[in-house]
Structures are given as C-alpha cells and as structure tokens.
Amino acid sequence: SARMMELAKARNWGQNRVVFVTSGVEAWAGEMEYDCVLTGLFFDNFKEAHAVEIVRQVAPYLKQGGYWLESDFYYPKKRGKLWQAILLQSMYISARLICGVEAKRLPDMDKIFLGEGFRVLYAGFHYQRFIRSVVYRKS
C-alpha cells in the first residue's frame, strides 16, 4: 500500500541504496543489478506458471551471489493443519472475488527457485508453520 511504502521510505537505510517498486511486476524493468530482492506475501497471488515468469523476469537483475528474500503462506500437502487449509481457501475465495487474484493454490516456490539456479540458504517458519520465510541465493 502507499502508506506502507511511505513508512518504509522514512526508515534510516544507512549507506544502503533502497529502491521501492510499486508498479505491477509485469511492467517493471530494473535500472541496475541488485544485491537483494524482497517479496513478502507476493507469490501466493499467482498461478505457478505466472510465478515462474516473474522469477525469470526479475532474476537477471539480481547480482550473481545475490539474495532473494521470500516470505509467504506455506501449506505442505498432507502435512498442513485443517485450520490452515480452511483459512487459505477462504483467503483465496475472498481475494478472487474482491481483487481478481488468479491463484487458487500456493505455487511451489522451492521448485521454481531451485529450477532457476537458486539455492536455499535459510528457511524459517512463523504462525504455527503457516508462514515461511526463505533466503535464496543466486548461484
């Protein structure tokens, strides 16, 4: 949201140059090579094929050895909890009706990133393992 971007821009970033992107990802073209890309609660909005396209579009702008910090909902088939499945499906139905979100299920981001030459450096879980944060590194 615009308010979230304004709050983030007001932070002290030290010597780091931080670029905030608010356009649709399909319209974005990088200005340079970046050290890090952050996508939070982002890929859950897309079908898997579209998520692959986005990673392929953005990855060339990430420096070799750069980091992609990705955090999103996580629901492993056959291991997730019933309340998570119900909440996730409720969110998808609402998002589809209200915002036109295309996805009906979570894309397999590990498969996508590993297939594009990234490796997992770290994975952490939150909210009873319903949200997962991953640090991928571009090989």
CSV table of C-alpha atoms in Angstrom, one decimal:
chain,number,residue,atom,x,y,z
A,1,SER,CA,0.0,0.0,0.0
A,2,ALA,CA,1.0,3.6,-0.4
A,3,ARG,CA,1.0,4.1,3.4
A,4,MET,CA,3.3,1.1,3.9
A,5,MET,CA,5.7,2.4,1.3
A,6,GLU,CA,5.8,5.8,2.9
A,7,LEU,CA,6.6,4.3,6.3
A,8,ALA,CA,9.4,2.1,4.8
A,9,LYS,CA,10.9,5.1,2.9
A,10,ALA,CA,11.1,7.1,6.1
A,11,ARG,CA,13.5,4.5,7.7
A,12,ASN,CA,17.2,5.1,8.0
A,13,TRP,CA,18.8,2.8,5.5
A,14,GLY,CA,22.3,3.8,6.4
A,15,GLN,CA,24.7,3.6,3.4
A,16,ASN,CA,22.4,1.3,1.5
A,17,ARG,CA,20.5,2.4,-1.6
A,18,VAL,CA,17.0,1.1,-1.4
A,19,VAL,CA,14.7,1.1,-4.4
A,20,PHE,CA,10.9,0.7,-3.8
A,21,VAL,CA,8.8,-0.6,-6.6
A,22,THR,CA,5.1,0.0,-6.6
A,23,SER,CA,4.2,-0.9,-10.2
A,24,GLY,CA,2.9,-4.2,-11.3
A,25,VAL,CA,5.8,-6.6,-11.7
A,26,GLU,CA,5.0,-7.3,-15.3
A,27,ALA,CA,5.6,-3.6,-16.1
A,28,TRP,CA,8.9,-3.4,-14.1
A,29,ALA,CA,12.3,-3.3,-15.7
A,30,GLY,CA,15.3,-3.0,-13.5
A,31,GLU,CA,17.6,0.0,-13.6
A,32,MET,CA,20.7,-1.9,-12.5
A,33,GLU,CA,21.9,-5.1,-10.8
A,34,TYR,CA,20.6,-5.5,-7.3
A,35,ASP,CA,22.2,-7.2,-4.3
A,36,CYS,CA,18.8,-8.3,-2.8
A,37,VAL,CA,15.2,-8.7,-3.8
A,38,LEU,CA,12.4,-8.9,-1.2
A,39,THR,CA,9.0,-10.4,-2.0
A,40,GLY,CA,6.7,-10.6,1.0
A,41,LEU,CA,3.3,-12.2,0.7
A,42,PHE,CA,3.5,-11.8,-3.0
A,43,PHE,CA,3.8,-15.1,-4.9
A,44,ASP,CA,0.6,-16.5,-3.3
A,45,ASN,CA,-1.3,-14.2,-5.7
A,46,PHE,CA,-0.1,-16.0,-8.8
A,47,LYS,CA,-0.6,-19.4,-10.5
A,48,GLU,CA,2.6,-21.4,-10.6
A,49,ALA,CA,3.3,-20.7,-14.3
A,50,HIS,CA,3.0,-17.0,-13.8
A,51,ALA,CA,5.3,-17.2,-10.7
A,52,VAL,CA,7.9,-18.8,-12.9
A,53,GLU,CA,7.6,-16.0,-15.4
A,54,ILE,CA,8.1,-13.4,-12.6
A,55,VAL,CA,11.2,-15.1,-11.2
A,56,ARG,CA,12.6,-15.3,-14.7
A,57,GLN,CA,11.9,-11.7,-15.3
A,58,VAL,CA,13.4,-10.4,-12.1
A,59,ALA,CA,16.3,-12.8,-11.6
A,60,PRO,CA,18.6,-11.3,-14.3
A,61,TYR,CA,18.6,-8.0,-12.3
A,62,LEU,CA,19.9,-9.8,-9.2
A,63,LYS,CA,23.7,-9.9,-9.0
A,64,GLN,CA,25.5,-13.2,-9.1
A,65,GLY,CA,25.5,-14.4,-5.5
A,66,GLY,CA,22.7,-12.0,-4.6
A,67,TYR,CA,19.9,-12.8,-2.2
A,68,TRP,CA,16.2,-13.2,-2.8
A,69,LEU,CA,14.2,-12.9,0.5
A,70,GLU,CA,10.8,-14.5,0.0
A,71,SER,CA,8.1,-14.8,2.7
A,72,ASP,CA,4.7,-16.2,2.1
A,73,PHE,CA,2.0,-18.6,3.2
A,74,TYR,CA,3.1,-22.2,3.4
A,75,TYR,CA,0.9,-25.2,3.3
A,76,PRO,CA,2.6,-28.6,2.6
A,77,LYS,CA,0.2,-31.1,1.2
A,78,LYS,CA,-0.6,-34.0,3.6
A,79,ARG,CA,1.3,-32.2,6.4
A,80,GLY,CA,-0.7,-29.0,6.9
A,81,LYS,CA,-3.3,-28.4,9.5
A,82,LEU,CA,-7.0,-28.3,8.8
A,83,TRP,CA,-7.4,-24.8,10.1
A,84,GLN,CA,-4.7,-23.7,7.7
A,85,ALA,CA,-6.4,-25.3,4.7
A,86,ILE,CA,-9.7,-23.6,5.6
A,87,LEU,CA,-8.1,-20.2,6.2
A,88,LEU,CA,-6.1,-20.4,3.0
A,89,GLN,CA,-9.1,-21.4,0.8
A,90,SER,CA,-11.2,-18.6,2.5
A,91,MET,CA,-8.5,-16.1,1.7
A,92,TYR,CA,-8.3,-17.3,-2.0
A,93,ILE,CA,-12.1,-17.1,-2.4
A,94,SER,CA,-12.2,-13.6,-1.0
A,95,ALA,CA,-9.2,-12.4,-2.9
A,96,ARG,CA,-10.5,-13.8,-6.2
A,97,LEU,CA,-14.0,-12.2,-5.6
A,98,ILE,CA,-12.7,-8.8,-4.3
A,99,CYS,CA,-9.4,-8.3,-6.1
A,100,GLY,CA,-9.4,-10.8,-9.1
A,101,VAL,CA,-6.5,-12.8,-7.7
A,102,GLU,CA,-5.7,-15.5,-10.3
A,103,ALA,CA,-4.3,-18.2,-7.9
A,104,LYS,CA,-6.3,-20.9,-6.3
A,105,ARG,CA,-3.4,-22.6,-4.5
A,106,LEU,CA,0.1,-21.8,-3.5
A,107,PRO,CA,2.9,-22.2,-6.1
A,108,ASP,CA,5.8,-24.4,-5.2
A,109,MET,CA,8.4,-21.7,-4.8
A,110,ASP,CA,11.2,-24.0,-3.9
A,111,LYS,CA,10.7,-25.9,-7.1
A,112,ILE,CA,10.7,-22.6,-9.0
A,113,PHE,CA,13.7,-21.0,-7.4
A,114,LEU,CA,15.8,-24.2,-7.5
A,115,GLY,CA,14.8,-24.7,-11.2
A,116,GLU,CA,16.1,-21.2,-11.9
A,117,GLY,CA,19.5,-21.8,-10.3
A,118,PHE,CA,19.0,-20.5,-6.8
A,119,ARG,CA,19.8,-22.4,-3.6
A,120,VAL,CA,18.2,-22.2,-0.2
A,121,LEU,CA,20.4,-20.7,2.5
A,122,TYR,CA,17.8,-20.4,5.2
A,123,ALA,CA,14.1,-21.2,5.9
A,124,GLY,CA,12.2,-20.2,9.0
A,125,PHE,CA,8.6,-20.6,9.9
A,126,HIS,CA,6.1,-18.5,11.7
A,127,TYR,CA,2.4,-18.6,12.8
A,128,GLN,CA,2.4,-22.4,13.5
A,129,ARG,CA,4.4,-23.1,10.3
A,130,PHE,CA,1.7,-21.3,8.2
A,131,ILE,CA,4.1,-18.6,7.0
A,132,ARG,CA,7.6,-19.5,5.7
A,133,SER,CA,10.5,-17.1,5.1
A,134,VAL,CA,13.3,-18.2,2.8
A,135,VAL,CA,16.6,-16.8,1.8
A,136,TYR,CA,17.5,-17.9,-1.7
A,137,ARG,CA,20.9,-17.2,-3.2
A,138,LYS,CA,21.5,-16.9,-6.9
A,139,SER,CA,24.2,-19.3,-7.9
